[in-house]
């Protein structure tokens, strides 16, 4: 019932639990425990996809993470659709919907396959040589064509409906890979008492042992041994077991990225589960036990569906209980394939022959194959295959010493198994920046000197025999625990029996075939359609570094990142250049080991959780009043308070008028605040700010300007001297963290001798600005212990007392040009005090205003905003702040810089005001200013508009601008060029309202 | 040089492509050259090409410590645009864009320069002000750049989510440079190498410069390399993230900091993203390559380093932003991530000109955004070396400007990285 190719028994599938699924719209059945690949194989389906470039039909090649061919789109709808899913890693669930990719109209018949016929014209890198004429045709014609041909699956067209989560974890020993070596390593480390994490990509622990039917360990079957080990680990509180979890990347300082798949195997995922969990693990020690990958053989037409890695075929038989075919030809240079042949034969698959490239294969496995009656052909190559959508026959030939092929014959088969040996999985080791070493005997790179607190165990460091692998795992686990400071592990041995262990042998590069090498297609990188001849072409064209070969041919750049192709490519380059492999090097391994969902990286960071939302204590009140908010960094600030039917323009006009006529209330809590305290506080302030602070008396405020080392204005703000040794510093909203870091930097690295402490108090104080001619009248009844009279509390003073019974630092200060106060109260009282002031202000029609009104009011007064008038290129004098620079001061940050000649030039951009001829015409901020509007581009530009508003109090638009030599141009007419016209503007002083400051001092 | 063309491909197909020759030679270094370029990235190779082509200097060599194009040239996200703020910058980058527009034909190598448009997103009022200032400044400079409303943004790039309540920082508009786009980074390095080689330039790989020798007057007389001493009176350094180390060999201290900068790609998919989108406010840069991969740029690490890999959380942060901008890409998967070492100046503008040492020229400080300048930087470095004085376009980009205070502060003006 679950397919004609299902074996009657065996495998780790649950035959009681049939599962139905569809592939390309057709319904099939499999069992729980199947992967999509094994279930399709059970149904006799091997054709799984089309290749990237030539659209050749491709079958399932492997049984694991290294699969290059069998990629499908999976998902019931677009909000759950994932392209490029490896069938070999997709667990089967009821109702799974999969579709093949990169084909049209169907997988069986794909018109794109015409590329295969034209392939002689598309060698590696062909696109660098053509599509250049006519020039415009690249964008308009060739590129769109190429793009639509390229790509594999389709991106989903709807927003992902799933969630992802993230965790951080610390452990003493992280073991990566739960095969025999990893299990033994985890056990040893666990016994030491260390905190151990064990991660494995598969749904079950056991690795290669999941397909092991012969071996026994300590007298138990391999699978029972695995169960016992897992049970022992599970029983320990100091062990965390993570299955379906890939260690995808090795980052500096032993931080390892893991991705855990939680629901992709479930038909009906429970709502509480995220789809994936992303772990950042900080490990004391790491044991990499990632096993090895099997290498394909590179021979002509080695890509037909039915050509499969030998050990993968064995996994299908032993682990999944399915037959990948009926009659197999085996092509190998490696003993592992013999084991596969023996297991397949036992399962009833006919082994037509084993073609062994080695002239004298020997050893127990070879003998066993012969004893089982398998035809072993030494010194023999597969020189071609036939069949359209599935292999029908293979051509075998004896290979002479000179590489020539003799005695060709065709052998009928529906399966060709291949094995060129094993490649240790050194990906993570290499990512950790460990040095790789080429092992001549294995013909593979193995880990050399580690760069992190890391060790490799088992097959990933080139060990092959099961007994050696387990023993190594245990020893490395113990070693890791010891290095992490844990000892006391009882020595242990594992008795392995039933395996035929041998010196396995291997082969790298393209197998000899006696055919015209420049005509046949012998694939190296299956997915990207890179053939041996492409690689030779690259070397002929002068690409000698393996990195160049990779980039020119794209070998190793497919979604499998070269797991099956890199070593063979290296072998071919080595032969073509006649240089040894270590001389050619190896391409860099890059994370992730296998692809990881973007969503997992992003985790919960979406929508409102994308960034923290920072609000003031008064935010809730403003929201209730229907304020419109703007984002300023991560802050939400009330932008304006529209009344019914008002747009921003109308609201701002009303708010401005209220402040000028009576009183307004503004939430200034976002201003950065830093408490500068200590015996040397004044000295510190003198050095950080351009202004002089020594003579500022306690109880007074001063507007301070701060420069970067290079002399440019960095930040500004009003500072109150609370006591001889205490300053209440304010900064711009956006500048607060930068200013604190700047101060700390100097304090800690340059002036460590100063006794000064800095504390960020931004969150401590709510700041309520009450501004307007009636401001005093509003707050007077609420204030205790402070004389608010102009004599006792003039402009730019600060007093400590109470308001509404709450302690306050009351600033008399104005950013509007009106009589004004800024009430600092502890944040927890912020809203209550605000509401009390608002209630008291009712009699004066107190009006809440937002940042937009604040901007207009200050522009009317010519007050700058750092970051708007300044842009990192202005020194104080440029923006009219020359007066704030303490000329007599010995030193301050930036002093050396601003005395440079460059900054004394009269044609520097200086801040001025601009008035348009037409009062209602509001200039665009950022618009440019020129003397001659008729000149062609590139124009000689004199400056730009930095702030521009409609001023209702003046009945005229106003603008601030930075203009070259601006102060000498007062009265001149300049122009603002706009598309299709130029706006004349008059240069004026940058103060538009109450030039004498009468209101301010009221 | 064998001519590349569609016809040539077809013709040679009949000879099974056996007659293609090496695209550049693999020469032994000579004992002396008229000029030597240190660094075989796109900039260095471009300089060699233009020296040979436009200034007739053919006895020259490019010395590359690894393989050409293996530095940032082969690691970057290939965003090309010229809508920079300041007049000096706009002129510099637009000079490059104009060269890009004819580069494939000039080099007879398809560099796949694709003018799909670069769209920079505004997420707050400050962004709007800054981008509008760019639009106005660019118009005055004759550089194309236009302001788009959120609706126009959506229309130009349908894949992105422009906002609504589900977005933390909705998109308030964007600045679009239609002439901007991407190019194939490897092809640029290889195309310049092949064309330079054809003009006689020696491209010498696996040749690291280890010292710069100076004569009694202090002028450059030779470089020491891992392949021997090479005499020369002119050395142009174009070593990106390692420039401070090379200049230090001549006793010149550079105002540079080197940081790892990361990028990543997704698995390839069919066309799903039609232009280049950049958002500096939420740190996302994305385009789709011809092969179908989403090419995504991350930020720099917070700390200086020469290690060509960055921290995991930096890439993670970038994907936060990508998923926010294009929620349907959450199920795409990261295929590869990597890092390069970028050389950052205090004002985020490059240094291209002479040095205090006679015969020593430098092109560096392109930081996170110099790929777009490749042909232009090469062209101007060549001019500067050949004439021993800067071209008017690169004249403002001196090393002295930091001492003098004549900064060209693109970072402060826009805070856009690439
Ligand atoms: C991740 C990332 C993304 C980026 N994205 C963009 C982008 O989207 N758009 C953009 O415009 N820019 C981008 N950039 C920046 C861009 O890549 C660089 O500015 C540009 O490529 C620099 O080119 P180059 O030729 O000067 O440097 P490189 O290509 O780095 O070449 C310098 C060469 O000098 C060699 N060298 C160094 N020391 C020596 C020595 N002692 N002897 C001999 N050789 C030496 C190096 O090996 C290297 O090959 C990005 C950079 C990175 C890392």
PDB file of C-alpha atoms in Angstrom, chain B residues 124-220:
ATOM      1  CA  UNK B 124      11.312  59.274   9.701  1.00  0.00           C
ATOM      2  CA  UNK B 125      11.161  62.998   9.228  1.00  0.00           C
ATOM      3  CA  UNK B 126      14.894  63.365   9.482  1.00  0.00           C
ATOM      4  CA  UNK B 127      15.296  60.886   6.620  1.00  0.00           C
ATOM      5  CA  UNK B 128      12.833  62.845   4.525  1.00  0.00           C
ATOM      6  CA  UNK B 129      14.714  66.077   5.101  1.00  0.00           C
ATOM      7  CA  UNK B 130      18.010  64.451   4.318  1.00  0.00           C
ATOM      8  CA  UNK B 131      16.836  62.671   1.165  1.00  0.00           C
ATOM      9  CA  UNK B 132      15.091  65.751  -0.175  1.00  0.00           C
ATOM     10  CA  UNK B 133      18.269  67.694   0.327  1.00  0.00           C
ATOM     11  CA  UNK B 134      20.037  65.036  -1.710  1.00  0.00           C
ATOM     12  CA  UNK B 135      17.432  65.232  -4.463  1.00  0.00           C
ATOM     13  CA  UNK B 136      17.818  69.005  -4.705  1.00  0.00           C
ATOM     14  CA  UNK B 137      21.590  68.919  -4.519  1.00  0.00           C
ATOM     15  CA  UNK B 138      21.790  66.179  -7.127  1.00  0.00           C
ATOM     16  CA  UNK B 139      19.507  68.058  -9.490  1.00  0.00           C
ATOM     17  CA  UNK B 140      21.769  71.078  -9.245  1.00  0.00           C
ATOM     18  CA  UNK B 141      24.695  68.805 -10.012  1.00  0.00           C
ATOM     19  CA  UNK B 142      23.018  67.099 -12.945  1.00  0.00           C
ATOM     20  CA  UNK B 143      22.826  63.764 -11.159  1.00  0.00           C
ATOM     21  CA  UNK B 144      19.512  61.943 -11.380  1.00  0.00           C
ATOM     22  CA  UNK B 145      17.688  61.354  -8.118  1.00  0.00           C
ATOM     23  CA  UNK B 146      14.006  61.681  -7.456  1.00  0.00           C
ATOM     24  CA  UNK B 147      11.728  61.691  -4.449  1.00  0.00           C
ATOM     25  CA  UNK B 148       9.007  59.038  -4.328  1.00  0.00           C
ATOM     26  CA  UNK B 149       5.936  59.038  -2.130  1.00  0.00           C
ATOM     27  CA  UNK B 150       5.149  55.826  -0.243  1.00  0.00           C
ATOM     28  CA  UNK B 151       2.645  54.908  -2.972  1.00  0.00           C
ATOM     29  CA  UNK B 152       5.263  55.483  -5.639  1.00  0.00           C
ATOM     30  CA  UNK B 153       7.728  53.423  -3.635  1.00  0.00           C
ATOM     31  CA  UNK B 154       5.278  50.542  -3.595  1.00  0.00           C
ATOM     32  CA  UNK B 155       4.668  50.883  -7.289  1.00  0.00           C
ATOM     33  CA  UNK B 156       8.355  50.921  -8.108  1.00  0.00           C
ATOM     34  CA  UNK B 157       9.191  47.997  -5.851  1.00  0.00           C
ATOM     35  CA  UNK B 158       6.062  45.923  -5.281  1.00  0.00           C
ATOM     36  CA  UNK B 159       7.831  43.376  -3.106  1.00  0.00           C
ATOM     37  CA  UNK B 160       8.340  45.680  -0.163  1.00  0.00           C
ATOM     38  CA  UNK B 161       5.933  46.369   2.616  1.00  0.00           C
ATOM     39  CA  UNK B 162       5.638  50.132   2.783  1.00  0.00           C
ATOM     40  CA  UNK B 163       3.870  50.279   6.040  1.00  0.00           C
ATOM     41  CA  UNK B 164       0.678  50.383   7.844  1.00  0.00           C
ATOM     42  CA  UNK B 165       0.144  49.509  11.431  1.00  0.00           C
ATOM     43  CA  UNK B 166       2.131  46.282  11.322  1.00  0.00           C
ATOM     44  CA  UNK B 167       5.418  48.035  10.755  1.00  0.00           C
ATOM     45  CA  UNK B 168       7.558  49.613  13.429  1.00  0.00           C
ATOM     46  CA  UNK B 169       9.049  52.155  11.030  1.00  0.00           C
ATOM     47  CA  UNK B 170       6.653  52.615   8.130  1.00  0.00           C
ATOM     48  CA  UNK B 171       8.099  53.900   4.891  1.00  0.00           C
ATOM     49  CA  UNK B 172       7.490  57.612   4.437  1.00  0.00           C
ATOM     50  CA  UNK B 173       9.000  57.848   0.984  1.00  0.00           C
ATOM     51  CA  UNK B 174      12.195  57.210  -0.865  1.00  0.00           C
ATOM     52  CA  UNK B 175      14.907  58.641  -3.047  1.00  0.00           C
ATOM     53  CA  UNK B 176      15.334  56.839  -6.339  1.00  0.00           C
ATOM     54  CA  UNK B 177      18.299  56.963  -8.646  1.00  0.00           C
ATOM     55  CA  UNK B 178      17.228  55.215 -11.811  1.00  0.00           C
ATOM     56  CA  UNK B 179      20.743  55.109 -13.245  1.00  0.00           C
ATOM     57  CA  UNK B 180      21.890  53.204 -10.165  1.00  0.00           C
ATOM     58  CA  UNK B 181      22.028  49.442 -10.037  1.00  0.00           C
ATOM     59  CA  UNK B 182      24.450  46.582  -9.712  1.00  0.00           C
ATOM     60  CA  UNK B 183      27.207  44.873 -11.662  1.00  0.00           C
ATOM     61  CA  UNK B 184      28.929  41.505 -11.588  1.00  0.00           C
ATOM     62  CA  UNK B 185      31.871  42.034  -9.266  1.00  0.00           C
ATOM     63  CA  UNK B 186      34.139  39.245 -10.498  1.00  0.00           C
ATOM     64  CA  UNK B 187      33.630  40.282 -14.093  1.00  0.00           C
ATOM     65  CA  UNK B 188      34.875  43.751 -13.275  1.00  0.00           C
ATOM     66  CA  UNK B 189      38.127  42.453 -11.834  1.00  0.00           C
ATOM     67  CA  UNK B 190      38.590  39.930 -14.612  1.00  0.00           C
ATOM     68  CA  UNK B 191      37.586  42.311 -17.372  1.00  0.00           C
ATOM     69  CA  UNK B 192      40.094  44.917 -16.233  1.00  0.00           C
ATOM     70  CA  UNK B 193      42.759  42.245 -15.781  1.00  0.00           C
ATOM     71  CA  UNK B 194      42.251  40.847 -19.247  1.00  0.00           C
ATOM     72  CA  UNK B 195      42.196  44.241 -20.923  1.00  0.00           C
ATOM     73  CA  UNK B 196      45.225  45.465 -18.964  1.00  0.00           C
ATOM     74  CA  UNK B 197      47.131  42.295 -19.709  1.00  0.00           C
ATOM     75  CA  UNK B 198      46.415  42.765 -23.399  1.00  0.00           C
ATOM     76  CA  UNK B 199      48.088  46.167 -23.174  1.00  0.00           C
ATOM     77  CA  UNK B 200      51.179  44.590 -21.636  1.00  0.00           C
ATOM     78  CA  UNK B 201      50.487  44.984 -17.940  1.00  0.00           C
ATOM     79  CA  UNK B 202      51.912  42.167 -15.789  1.00  0.00           C
ATOM     80  CA  UNK B 203      49.358  40.856 -13.327  1.00  0.00           C
ATOM     81  CA  UNK B 204      51.236  39.058 -10.620  1.00  0.00           C
ATOM     82  CA  UNK B 205      49.254  37.046  -8.117  1.00  0.00           C
ATOM     83  CA  UNK B 206      50.437  35.433  -4.896  1.00  0.00           C
ATOM     84  CA  UNK B 207      52.839  38.332  -4.578  1.00  0.00           C
ATOM     85  CA  UNK B 208      52.561  40.212  -1.315  1.00  0.00           C
ATOM     86  CA  UNK B 209      54.319  43.516  -0.871  1.00  0.00           C
ATOM     87  CA  UNK B 210      56.228  43.339   2.397  1.00  0.00           C
ATOM     88  CA  UNK B 211      58.256  46.566   2.341  1.00  0.00           C
ATOM     89  CA  UNK B 212      58.599  49.825   0.463  1.00  0.00           C
ATOM     90  CA  UNK B 213      62.174  50.959  -0.067  1.00  0.00           C
ATOM     91  CA  UNK B 214      63.044  54.630  -0.316  1.00  0.00           C
ATOM     92  CA  UNK B 215      66.192  56.337  -1.575  1.00  0.00           C
ATOM     93  CA  UNK B 216      68.293  58.915   0.217  1.00  0.00           C
ATOM     94  CA  UNK B 217      65.921  61.706  -0.791  1.00  0.00           C
ATOM     95  CA  UNK B 218      63.045  59.783   0.700  1.00  0.00           C
ATOM     96  CA  UNK B 219      61.482  58.929  -2.664  1.00  0.00           C
ATOM     97  CA  UNK B 220      60.229  55.452  -3.496  1.00  0.00           C
TER      98      UNK B 220
END
